[in-house]
Short mmCIF file of N, CA and C in Angstrom, two decimals:
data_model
loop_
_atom_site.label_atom_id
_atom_site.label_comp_id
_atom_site.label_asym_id
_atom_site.label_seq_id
_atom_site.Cartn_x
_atom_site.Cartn_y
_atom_site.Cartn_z
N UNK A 951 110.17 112.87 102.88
CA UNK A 951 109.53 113.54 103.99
C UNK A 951 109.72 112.71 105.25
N UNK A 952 110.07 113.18 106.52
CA UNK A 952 110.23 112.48 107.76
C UNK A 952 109.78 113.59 108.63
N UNK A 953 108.54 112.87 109.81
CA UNK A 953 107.93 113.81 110.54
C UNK A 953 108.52 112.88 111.39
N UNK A 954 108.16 113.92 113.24
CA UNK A 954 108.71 113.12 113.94
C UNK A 954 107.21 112.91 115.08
N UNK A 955 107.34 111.74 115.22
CA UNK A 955 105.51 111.63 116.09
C UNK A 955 106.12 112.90 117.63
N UNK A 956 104.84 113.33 118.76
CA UNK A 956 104.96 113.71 119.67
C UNK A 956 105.26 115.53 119.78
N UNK A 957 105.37 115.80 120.32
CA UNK A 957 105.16 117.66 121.12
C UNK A 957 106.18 118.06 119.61
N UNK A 958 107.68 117.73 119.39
CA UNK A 958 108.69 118.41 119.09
C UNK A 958 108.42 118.53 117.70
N UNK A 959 107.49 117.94 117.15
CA UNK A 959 106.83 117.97 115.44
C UNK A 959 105.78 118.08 115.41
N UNK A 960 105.14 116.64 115.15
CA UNK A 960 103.80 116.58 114.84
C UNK A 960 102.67 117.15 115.76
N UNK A 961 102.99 116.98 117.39
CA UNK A 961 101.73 117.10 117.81
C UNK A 961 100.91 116.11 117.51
N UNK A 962 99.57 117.38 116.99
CA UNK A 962 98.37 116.38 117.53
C UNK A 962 97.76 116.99 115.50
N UNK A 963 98.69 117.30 114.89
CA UNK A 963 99.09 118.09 113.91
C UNK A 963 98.43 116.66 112.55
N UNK A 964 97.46 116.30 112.04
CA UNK A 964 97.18 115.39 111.62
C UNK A 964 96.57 114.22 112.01
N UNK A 965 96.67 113.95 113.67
CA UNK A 965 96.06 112.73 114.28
C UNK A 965 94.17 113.67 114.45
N UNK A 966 94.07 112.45 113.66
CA UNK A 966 92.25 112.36 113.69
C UNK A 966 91.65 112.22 115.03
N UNK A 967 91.96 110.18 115.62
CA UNK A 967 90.72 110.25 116.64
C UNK A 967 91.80 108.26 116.93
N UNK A 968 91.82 108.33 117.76
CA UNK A 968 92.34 107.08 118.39
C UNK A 968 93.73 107.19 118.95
N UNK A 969 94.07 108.65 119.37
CA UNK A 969 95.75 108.86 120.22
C UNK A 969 95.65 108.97 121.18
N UNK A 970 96.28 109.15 121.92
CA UNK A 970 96.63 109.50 123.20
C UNK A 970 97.83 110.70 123.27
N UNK A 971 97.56 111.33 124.52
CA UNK A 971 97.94 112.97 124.24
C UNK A 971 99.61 112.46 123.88
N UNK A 972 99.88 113.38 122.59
CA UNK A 972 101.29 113.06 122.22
C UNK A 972 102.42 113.73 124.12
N UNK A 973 103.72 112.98 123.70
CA UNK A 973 104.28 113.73 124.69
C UNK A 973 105.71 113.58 123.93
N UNK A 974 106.89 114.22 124.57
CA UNK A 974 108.13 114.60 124.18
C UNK A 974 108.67 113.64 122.13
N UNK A 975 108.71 112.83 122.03
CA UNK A 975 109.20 111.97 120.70
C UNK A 975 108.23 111.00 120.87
N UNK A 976 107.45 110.94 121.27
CA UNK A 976 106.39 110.06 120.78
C UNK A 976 104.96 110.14 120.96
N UNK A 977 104.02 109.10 120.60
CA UNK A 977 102.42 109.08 120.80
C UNK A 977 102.19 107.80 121.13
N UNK A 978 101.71 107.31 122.28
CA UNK A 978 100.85 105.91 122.05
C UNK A 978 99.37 106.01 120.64
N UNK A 979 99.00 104.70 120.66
CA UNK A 979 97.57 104.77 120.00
C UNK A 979 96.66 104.74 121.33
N UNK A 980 95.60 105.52 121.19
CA UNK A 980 94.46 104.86 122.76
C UNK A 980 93.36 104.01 121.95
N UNK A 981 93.41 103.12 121.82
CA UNK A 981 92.08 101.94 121.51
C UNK A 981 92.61 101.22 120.41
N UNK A 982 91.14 100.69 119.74
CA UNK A 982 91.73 99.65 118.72
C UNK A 982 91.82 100.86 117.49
N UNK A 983 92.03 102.01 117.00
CA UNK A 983 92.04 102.20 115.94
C UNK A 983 92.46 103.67 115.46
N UNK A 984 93.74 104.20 115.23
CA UNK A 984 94.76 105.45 115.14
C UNK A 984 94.65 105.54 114.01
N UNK A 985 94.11 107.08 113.65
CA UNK A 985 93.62 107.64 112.45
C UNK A 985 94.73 108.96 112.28
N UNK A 986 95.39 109.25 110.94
CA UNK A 986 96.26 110.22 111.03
C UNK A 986 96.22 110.52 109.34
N UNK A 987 95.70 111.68 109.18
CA UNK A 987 95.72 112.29 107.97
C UNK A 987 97.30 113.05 107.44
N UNK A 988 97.39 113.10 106.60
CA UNK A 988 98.85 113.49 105.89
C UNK A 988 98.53 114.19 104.26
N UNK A 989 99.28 114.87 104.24
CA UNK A 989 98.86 115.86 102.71
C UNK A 989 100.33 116.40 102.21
N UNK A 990 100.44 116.08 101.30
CA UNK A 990 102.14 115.84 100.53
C UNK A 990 101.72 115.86 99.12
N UNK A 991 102.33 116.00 98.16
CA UNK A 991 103.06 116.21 96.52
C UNK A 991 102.73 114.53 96.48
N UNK A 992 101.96 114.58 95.18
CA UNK A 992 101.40 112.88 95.11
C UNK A 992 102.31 112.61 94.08
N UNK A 993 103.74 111.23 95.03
CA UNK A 993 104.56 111.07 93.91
C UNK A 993 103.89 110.67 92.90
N UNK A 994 105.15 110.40 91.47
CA UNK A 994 105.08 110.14 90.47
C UNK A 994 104.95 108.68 90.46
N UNK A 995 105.67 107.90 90.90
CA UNK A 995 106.10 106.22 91.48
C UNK A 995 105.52 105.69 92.73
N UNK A 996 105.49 104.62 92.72
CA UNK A 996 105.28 104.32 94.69
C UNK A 996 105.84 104.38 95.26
N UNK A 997 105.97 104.98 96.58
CA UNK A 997 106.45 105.01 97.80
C UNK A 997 106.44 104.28 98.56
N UNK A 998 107.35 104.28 99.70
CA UNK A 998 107.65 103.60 100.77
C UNK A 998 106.89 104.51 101.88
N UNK A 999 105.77 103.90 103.05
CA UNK A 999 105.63 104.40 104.40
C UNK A 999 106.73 103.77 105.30
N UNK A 1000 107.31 104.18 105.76
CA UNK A 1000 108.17 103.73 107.33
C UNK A 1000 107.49 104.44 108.36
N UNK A 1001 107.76 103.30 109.32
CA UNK A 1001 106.63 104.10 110.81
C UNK A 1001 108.05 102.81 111.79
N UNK A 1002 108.42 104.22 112.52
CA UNK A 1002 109.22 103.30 113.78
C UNK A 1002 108.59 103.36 114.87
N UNK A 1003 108.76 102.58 115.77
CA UNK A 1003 108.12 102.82 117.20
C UNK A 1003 108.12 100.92 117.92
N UNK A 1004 107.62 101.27 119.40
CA UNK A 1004 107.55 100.08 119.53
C UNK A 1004 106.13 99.72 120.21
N UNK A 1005 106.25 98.34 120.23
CA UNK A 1005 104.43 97.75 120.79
C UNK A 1005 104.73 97.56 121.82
N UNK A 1006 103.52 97.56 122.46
CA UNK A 1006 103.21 97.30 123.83
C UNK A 1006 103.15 95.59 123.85
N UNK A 1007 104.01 95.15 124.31
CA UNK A 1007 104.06 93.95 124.46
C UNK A 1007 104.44 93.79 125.97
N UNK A 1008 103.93 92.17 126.43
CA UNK A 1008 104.50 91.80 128.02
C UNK A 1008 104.25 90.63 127.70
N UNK A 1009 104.66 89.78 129.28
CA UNK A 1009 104.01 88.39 128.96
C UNK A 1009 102.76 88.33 129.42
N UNK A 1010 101.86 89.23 129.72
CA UNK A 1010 100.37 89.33 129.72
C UNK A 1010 100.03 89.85 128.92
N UNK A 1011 100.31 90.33 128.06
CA UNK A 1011 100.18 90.76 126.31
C UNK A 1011 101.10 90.62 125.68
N UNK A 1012 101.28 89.31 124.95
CA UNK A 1012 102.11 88.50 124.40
C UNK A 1012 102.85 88.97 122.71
N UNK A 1013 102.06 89.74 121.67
CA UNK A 1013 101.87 90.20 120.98
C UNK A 1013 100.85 91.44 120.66
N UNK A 1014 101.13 92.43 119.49
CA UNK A 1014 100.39 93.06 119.30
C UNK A 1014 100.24 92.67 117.29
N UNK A 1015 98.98 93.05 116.98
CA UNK A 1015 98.54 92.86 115.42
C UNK A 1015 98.30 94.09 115.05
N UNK A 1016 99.08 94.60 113.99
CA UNK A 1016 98.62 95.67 113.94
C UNK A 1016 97.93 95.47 111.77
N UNK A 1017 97.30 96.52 111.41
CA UNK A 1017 96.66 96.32 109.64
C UNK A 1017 96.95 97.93 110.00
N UNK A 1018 97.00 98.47 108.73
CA UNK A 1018 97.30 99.14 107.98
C UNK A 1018 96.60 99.64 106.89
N UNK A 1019 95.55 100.85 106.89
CA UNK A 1019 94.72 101.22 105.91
C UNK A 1019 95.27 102.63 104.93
N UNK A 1020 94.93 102.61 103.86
CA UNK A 1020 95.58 104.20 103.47
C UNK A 1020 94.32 104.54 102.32
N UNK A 1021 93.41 105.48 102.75
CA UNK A 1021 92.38 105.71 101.84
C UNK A 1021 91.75 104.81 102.06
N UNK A 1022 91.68 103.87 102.82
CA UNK A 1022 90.58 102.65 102.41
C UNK A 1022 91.45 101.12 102.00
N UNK A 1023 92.34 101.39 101.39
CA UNK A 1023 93.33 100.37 100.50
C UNK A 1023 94.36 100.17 101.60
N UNK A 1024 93.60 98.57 101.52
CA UNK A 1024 94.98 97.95 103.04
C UNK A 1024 96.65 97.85 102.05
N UNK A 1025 97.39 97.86 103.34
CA UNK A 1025 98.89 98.47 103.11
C UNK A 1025 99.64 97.39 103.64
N UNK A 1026 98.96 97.00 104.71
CA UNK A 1026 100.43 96.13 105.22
C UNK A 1026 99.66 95.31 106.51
N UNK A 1027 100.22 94.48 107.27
CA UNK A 1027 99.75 93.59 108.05
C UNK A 1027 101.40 93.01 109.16
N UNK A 1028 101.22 93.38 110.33
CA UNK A 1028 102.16 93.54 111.15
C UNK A 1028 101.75 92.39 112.51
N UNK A 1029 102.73 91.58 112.96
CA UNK A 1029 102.31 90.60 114.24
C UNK A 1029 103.76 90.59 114.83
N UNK A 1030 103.60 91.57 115.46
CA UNK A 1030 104.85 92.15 116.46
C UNK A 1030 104.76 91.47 117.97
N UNK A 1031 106.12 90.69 118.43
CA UNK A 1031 105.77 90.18 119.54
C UNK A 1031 107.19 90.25 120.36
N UNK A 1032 107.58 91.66 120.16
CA UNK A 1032 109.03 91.82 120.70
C UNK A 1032 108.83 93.39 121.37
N UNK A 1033 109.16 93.33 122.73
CA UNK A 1033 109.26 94.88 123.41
C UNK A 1033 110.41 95.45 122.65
N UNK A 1034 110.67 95.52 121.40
CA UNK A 1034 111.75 96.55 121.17
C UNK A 1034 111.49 97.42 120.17
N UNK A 1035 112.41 98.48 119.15
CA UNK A 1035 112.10 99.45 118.16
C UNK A 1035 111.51 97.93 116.73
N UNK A 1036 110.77 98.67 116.43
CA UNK A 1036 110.21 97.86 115.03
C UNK A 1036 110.02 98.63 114.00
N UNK A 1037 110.04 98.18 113.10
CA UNK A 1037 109.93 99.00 111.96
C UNK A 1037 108.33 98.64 110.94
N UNK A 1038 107.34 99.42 110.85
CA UNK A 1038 106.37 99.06 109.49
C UNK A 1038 106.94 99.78 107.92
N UNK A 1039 106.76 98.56 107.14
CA UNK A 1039 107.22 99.85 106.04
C UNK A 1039 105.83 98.90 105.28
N UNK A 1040 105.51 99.92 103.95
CA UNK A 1040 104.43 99.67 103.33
C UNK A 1040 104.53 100.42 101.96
N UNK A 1041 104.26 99.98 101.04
CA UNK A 1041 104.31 100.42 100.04
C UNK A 1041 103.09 101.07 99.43
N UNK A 1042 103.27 102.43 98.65
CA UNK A 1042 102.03 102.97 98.76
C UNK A 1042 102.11 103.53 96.69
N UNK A 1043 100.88 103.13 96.66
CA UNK A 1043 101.02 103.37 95.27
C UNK A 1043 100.39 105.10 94.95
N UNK A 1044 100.77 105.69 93.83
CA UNK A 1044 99.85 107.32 93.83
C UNK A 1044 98.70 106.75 93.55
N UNK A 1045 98.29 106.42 92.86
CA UNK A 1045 96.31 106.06 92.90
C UNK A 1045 95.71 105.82 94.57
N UNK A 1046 96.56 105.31 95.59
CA UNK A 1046 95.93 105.43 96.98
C UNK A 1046 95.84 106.82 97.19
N UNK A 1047 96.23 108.01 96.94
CA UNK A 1047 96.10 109.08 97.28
C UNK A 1047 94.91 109.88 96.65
N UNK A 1048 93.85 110.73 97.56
CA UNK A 1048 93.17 111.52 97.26
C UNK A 1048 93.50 112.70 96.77
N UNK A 1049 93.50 113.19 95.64
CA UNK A 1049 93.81 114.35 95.21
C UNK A 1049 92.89 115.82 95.63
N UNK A 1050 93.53 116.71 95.82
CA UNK A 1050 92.86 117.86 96.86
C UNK A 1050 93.64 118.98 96.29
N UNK A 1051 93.17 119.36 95.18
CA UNK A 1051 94.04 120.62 94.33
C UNK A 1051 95.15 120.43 94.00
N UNK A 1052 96.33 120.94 94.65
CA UNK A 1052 97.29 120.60 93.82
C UNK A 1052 98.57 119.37 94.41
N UNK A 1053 97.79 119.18 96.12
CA UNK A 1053 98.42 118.21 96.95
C UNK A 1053 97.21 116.33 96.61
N UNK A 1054 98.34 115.94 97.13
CA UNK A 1054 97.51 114.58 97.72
C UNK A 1054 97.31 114.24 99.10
N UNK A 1055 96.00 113.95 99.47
CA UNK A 1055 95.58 113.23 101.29
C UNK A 1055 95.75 111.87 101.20
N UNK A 1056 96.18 111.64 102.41
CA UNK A 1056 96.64 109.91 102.41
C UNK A 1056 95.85 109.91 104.42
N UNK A 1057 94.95 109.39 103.74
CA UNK A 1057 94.53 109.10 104.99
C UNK A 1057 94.59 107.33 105.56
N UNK A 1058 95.16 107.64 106.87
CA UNK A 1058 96.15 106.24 107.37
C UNK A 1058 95.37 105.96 108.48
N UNK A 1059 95.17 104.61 108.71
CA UNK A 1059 93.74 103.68 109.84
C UNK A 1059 95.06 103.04 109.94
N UNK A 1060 95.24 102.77 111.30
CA UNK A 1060 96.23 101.16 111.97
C UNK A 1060 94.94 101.16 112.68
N UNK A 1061 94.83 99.66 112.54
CA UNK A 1061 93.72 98.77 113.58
C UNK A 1061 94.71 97.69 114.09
N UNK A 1062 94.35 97.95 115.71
CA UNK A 1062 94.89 97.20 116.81
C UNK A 1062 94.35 96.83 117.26
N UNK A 1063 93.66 95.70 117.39
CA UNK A 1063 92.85 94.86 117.79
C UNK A 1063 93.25 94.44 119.24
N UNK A 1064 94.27 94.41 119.74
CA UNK A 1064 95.14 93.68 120.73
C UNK A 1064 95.44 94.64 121.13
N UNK A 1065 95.24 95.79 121.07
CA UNK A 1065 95.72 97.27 122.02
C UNK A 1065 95.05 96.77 123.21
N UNK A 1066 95.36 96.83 124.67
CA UNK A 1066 94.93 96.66 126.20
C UNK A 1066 95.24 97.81 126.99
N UNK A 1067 94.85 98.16 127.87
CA UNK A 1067 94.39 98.92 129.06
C UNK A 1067 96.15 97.97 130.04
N UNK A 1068 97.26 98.80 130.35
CA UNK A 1068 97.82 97.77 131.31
C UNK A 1068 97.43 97.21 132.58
N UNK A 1069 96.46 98.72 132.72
CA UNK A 1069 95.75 98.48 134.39
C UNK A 1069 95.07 97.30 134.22
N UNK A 1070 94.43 96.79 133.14
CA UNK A 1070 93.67 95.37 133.14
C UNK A 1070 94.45 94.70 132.95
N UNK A 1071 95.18 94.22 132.63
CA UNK A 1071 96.24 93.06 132.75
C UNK A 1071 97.35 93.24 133.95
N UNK A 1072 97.24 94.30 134.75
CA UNK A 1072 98.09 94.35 135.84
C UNK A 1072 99.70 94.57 135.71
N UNK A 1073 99.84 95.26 135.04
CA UNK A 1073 101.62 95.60 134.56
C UNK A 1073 101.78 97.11 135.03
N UNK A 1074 100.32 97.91 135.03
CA UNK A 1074 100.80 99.08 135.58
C UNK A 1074 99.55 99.41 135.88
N UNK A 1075 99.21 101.33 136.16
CA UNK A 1075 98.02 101.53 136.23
C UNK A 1075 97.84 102.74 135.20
N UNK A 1076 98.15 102.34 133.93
CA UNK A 1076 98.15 103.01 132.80
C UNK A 1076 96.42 102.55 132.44
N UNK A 1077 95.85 103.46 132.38
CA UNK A 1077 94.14 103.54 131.65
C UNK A 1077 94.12 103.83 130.44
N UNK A 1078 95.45 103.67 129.46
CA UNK A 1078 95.32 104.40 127.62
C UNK A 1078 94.65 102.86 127.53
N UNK A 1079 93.96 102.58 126.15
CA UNK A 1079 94.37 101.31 125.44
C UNK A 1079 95.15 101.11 124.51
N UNK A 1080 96.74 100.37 124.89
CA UNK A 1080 97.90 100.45 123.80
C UNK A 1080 98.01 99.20 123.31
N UNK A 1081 98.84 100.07 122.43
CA UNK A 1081 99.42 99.04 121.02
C UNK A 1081 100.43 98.97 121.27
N UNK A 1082 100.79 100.32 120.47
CA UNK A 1082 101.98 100.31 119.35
C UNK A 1082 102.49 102.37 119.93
N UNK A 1083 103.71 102.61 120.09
CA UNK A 1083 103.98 103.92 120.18
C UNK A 1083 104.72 104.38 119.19
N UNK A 1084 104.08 105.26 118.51
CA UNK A 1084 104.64 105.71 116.80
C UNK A 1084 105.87 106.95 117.57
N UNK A 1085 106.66 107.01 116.71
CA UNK A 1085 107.96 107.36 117.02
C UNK A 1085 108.48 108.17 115.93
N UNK A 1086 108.62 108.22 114.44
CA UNK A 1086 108.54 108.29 113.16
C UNK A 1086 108.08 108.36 112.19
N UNK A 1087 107.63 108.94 111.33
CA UNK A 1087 106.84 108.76 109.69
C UNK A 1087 107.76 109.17 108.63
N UNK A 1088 108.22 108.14 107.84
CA UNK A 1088 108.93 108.81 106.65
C UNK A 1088 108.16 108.13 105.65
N UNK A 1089 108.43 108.97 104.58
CA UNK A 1089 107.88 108.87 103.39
C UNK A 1089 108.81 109.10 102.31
N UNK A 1090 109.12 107.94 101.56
CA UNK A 1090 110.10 107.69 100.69
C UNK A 1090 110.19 107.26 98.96
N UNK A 1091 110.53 107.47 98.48
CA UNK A 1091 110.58 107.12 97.29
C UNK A 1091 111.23 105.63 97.10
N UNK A 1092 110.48 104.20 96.16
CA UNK A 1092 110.94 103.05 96.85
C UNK A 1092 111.75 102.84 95.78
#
Protein backbone atom coordinates (compact mmCIF):
# COMPACT_ATOMS: atom_id res chain seq x y z
CA UNK A 1 0.00 0.00 0.00
CA UNK A 2 1.46 3.62 -0.81
CA UNK A 3 -0.68 6.72 -0.04
CA UNK A 4 0.48 9.94 -1.03
CA UNK A 5 0.33 12.73 2.01
CA UNK A 6 -1.57 16.25 0.77
CA UNK A 7 -4.84 17.43 -1.61
CA UNK A 8 -3.87 14.71 -4.58
CA UNK A 9 -4.59 11.52 -2.08
CA UNK A 10 -4.88 11.60 1.30
CA UNK A 11 -6.19 14.88 2.22
CA UNK A 12 -7.22 15.29 5.48
CA UNK A 13 -8.55 11.52 4.74
CA UNK A 14 -7.24 9.78 8.13
CA UNK A 15 -5.33 12.74 9.86
CA UNK A 16 -6.90 12.92 13.41
CA UNK A 17 -5.65 16.21 15.17
CA UNK A 18 -2.01 17.78 15.00
CA UNK A 19 -1.81 18.81 10.86
CA UNK A 20 -1.78 21.53 9.23
CA UNK A 21 -4.11 22.12 6.22
CA UNK A 22 -2.66 19.49 3.72
CA UNK A 23 -1.65 21.29 0.37
CA UNK A 24 -0.56 20.00 -3.24
CA UNK A 25 2.07 16.52 -2.19
CA UNK A 26 2.36 17.24 1.12
CA UNK A 27 1.28 18.08 4.97
CA UNK A 28 3.34 19.77 7.61
CA UNK A 29 2.63 18.45 11.36
CA UNK A 30 1.18 21.76 13.42
CA UNK A 31 2.50 21.14 17.12
CA UNK A 32 4.18 18.60 19.07
CA UNK A 33 1.97 15.68 18.10
CA UNK A 34 0.42 14.20 14.36
CA UNK A 35 -2.18 11.68 14.79
CA UNK A 36 -3.22 9.65 11.55
CA UNK A 37 -5.44 6.64 11.60
CA UNK A 38 -5.07 3.94 8.75
CA UNK A 39 -7.30 0.71 8.20
CA UNK A 40 -5.78 -2.06 5.84
CA UNK A 41 -5.87 -6.19 5.65
CA UNK A 42 -3.84 -7.09 8.96
CA UNK A 43 -0.79 -8.78 7.39
CA UNK A 44 0.10 -12.20 8.07
CA UNK A 45 4.06 -11.22 8.91
CA UNK A 46 5.48 -7.81 9.92
CA UNK A 47 5.61 -5.03 7.99
CA UNK A 48 7.58 -2.28 7.08
CA UNK A 49 6.09 1.62 7.70
CA UNK A 50 8.06 4.04 5.29
CA UNK A 51 7.16 7.72 5.76
CA UNK A 52 9.28 10.18 3.36
CA UNK A 53 9.34 13.76 3.87
CA UNK A 54 11.57 16.30 5.24
CA UNK A 55 12.14 18.25 8.79
CA UNK A 56 12.09 21.49 9.46
CA UNK A 57 15.46 22.12 10.25
CA UNK A 58 17.73 25.62 10.24
CA UNK A 59 20.51 26.81 12.14
CA UNK A 60 17.95 28.22 14.62
CA UNK A 61 16.44 24.84 14.75
CA UNK A 62 19.25 22.71 14.58
CA UNK A 63 17.48 19.32 14.62
CA UNK A 64 14.18 17.81 14.80
CA UNK A 65 13.25 14.38 17.23
CA UNK A 66 10.77 12.77 16.08
CA UNK A 67 9.02 8.91 18.26
CA UNK A 68 6.78 7.01 16.67
CA UNK A 69 3.61 5.39 18.25
CA UNK A 70 1.31 2.68 16.53
CA UNK A 71 -1.65 1.63 18.83
CA UNK A 72 0.16 2.69 21.75
CA UNK A 73 3.40 0.40 20.89
CA UNK A 74 6.44 2.69 20.18
CA UNK A 75 7.89 1.97 16.58
CA UNK A 76 10.79 3.86 16.00
CA UNK A 77 12.83 6.89 17.27
CA UNK A 78 14.20 9.46 14.65
CA UNK A 79 17.00 12.61 15.36
CA UNK A 80 17.00 14.21 12.01
CA UNK A 81 19.33 17.15 11.58
CA UNK A 82 19.55 17.57 7.79
CA UNK A 83 17.13 20.03 5.58
CA UNK A 84 16.78 17.26 3.07
CA UNK A 85 14.27 14.10 1.95
CA UNK A 86 14.57 11.49 4.93
CA UNK A 87 13.28 8.47 5.21
CA UNK A 88 11.36 6.74 8.69
CA UNK A 89 10.91 3.16 8.25
CA UNK A 90 9.57 1.05 11.24
CA UNK A 91 8.68 -2.19 11.61
CA UNK A 92 5.29 -3.13 12.56
CA UNK A 93 4.26 -6.37 13.90
CA UNK A 94 0.18 -7.75 13.24
CA UNK A 95 -0.50 -7.92 17.06
CA UNK A 96 0.07 -3.82 16.89
CA UNK A 97 -3.01 -3.73 14.91
CA UNK A 98 -6.56 -3.31 16.22
CA UNK A 99 -8.83 -5.59 14.68
CA UNK A 100 -12.26 -3.97 13.46
CA UNK A 101 -14.22 -6.81 11.61
CA UNK A 102 -12.65 -7.94 8.95
CA UNK A 103 -9.85 -4.97 8.54
CA UNK A 104 -7.09 -3.85 10.94
CA UNK A 105 -6.67 0.08 12.54
CA UNK A 106 -3.21 1.14 13.05
CA UNK A 107 -3.40 4.12 14.74
CA UNK A 108 0.01 6.29 14.29
CA UNK A 109 1.19 9.30 17.12
CA UNK A 110 4.71 11.03 15.82
CA UNK A 111 5.65 13.22 18.81
CA UNK A 112 7.76 16.23 17.95
CA UNK A 113 8.86 17.71 20.64
CA UNK A 114 11.15 20.21 18.70
CA UNK A 115 8.37 21.18 16.20
CA UNK A 116 8.73 25.45 16.36
CA UNK A 117 6.65 28.25 15.17
CA UNK A 118 9.44 29.84 12.36
CA UNK A 119 7.97 33.23 13.19
CA UNK A 120 9.60 32.57 16.72
CA UNK A 121 12.85 31.80 15.74
CA UNK A 122 12.79 34.40 12.93
CA UNK A 123 13.35 32.40 9.56
CA UNK A 124 9.97 33.38 8.36
CA UNK A 125 6.51 34.43 9.41
CA UNK A 126 5.11 30.97 9.25
CA UNK A 127 2.64 30.60 12.61
CA UNK A 128 2.25 26.37 11.98
CA UNK A 129 4.37 24.58 14.71
CA UNK A 130 6.76 22.33 12.44
CA UNK A 131 8.58 19.39 12.38
CA UNK A 132 8.64 17.18 9.91
CA UNK A 133 6.51 17.43 6.28
CA UNK A 134 5.09 13.90 5.50
CA UNK A 135 5.29 13.39 1.83
CA UNK A 136 4.56 9.45 1.63
CA UNK A 137 3.15 6.35 3.51
CA UNK A 138 3.97 2.97 2.31
CA UNK A 139 3.23 -0.03 3.80
CA UNK A 140 5.21 -3.04 3.01
CA UNK A 141 5.77 -6.44 3.54
CA UNK A 142 9.46 -6.73 5.30
Amino acid sequence: MMRLFGTEDIDRQGLVSGWAEPEDAHVWNNGPVAALSIAMNIPDEPCRLVVEGEPFVSSRQPMQEITLYGNGIWLGFWRLRNAEPSVMEALVEPETFFRRGEEGVLNLAWYIPTSVRPSDIGVSGDGRELGFVFRTLVVKSS
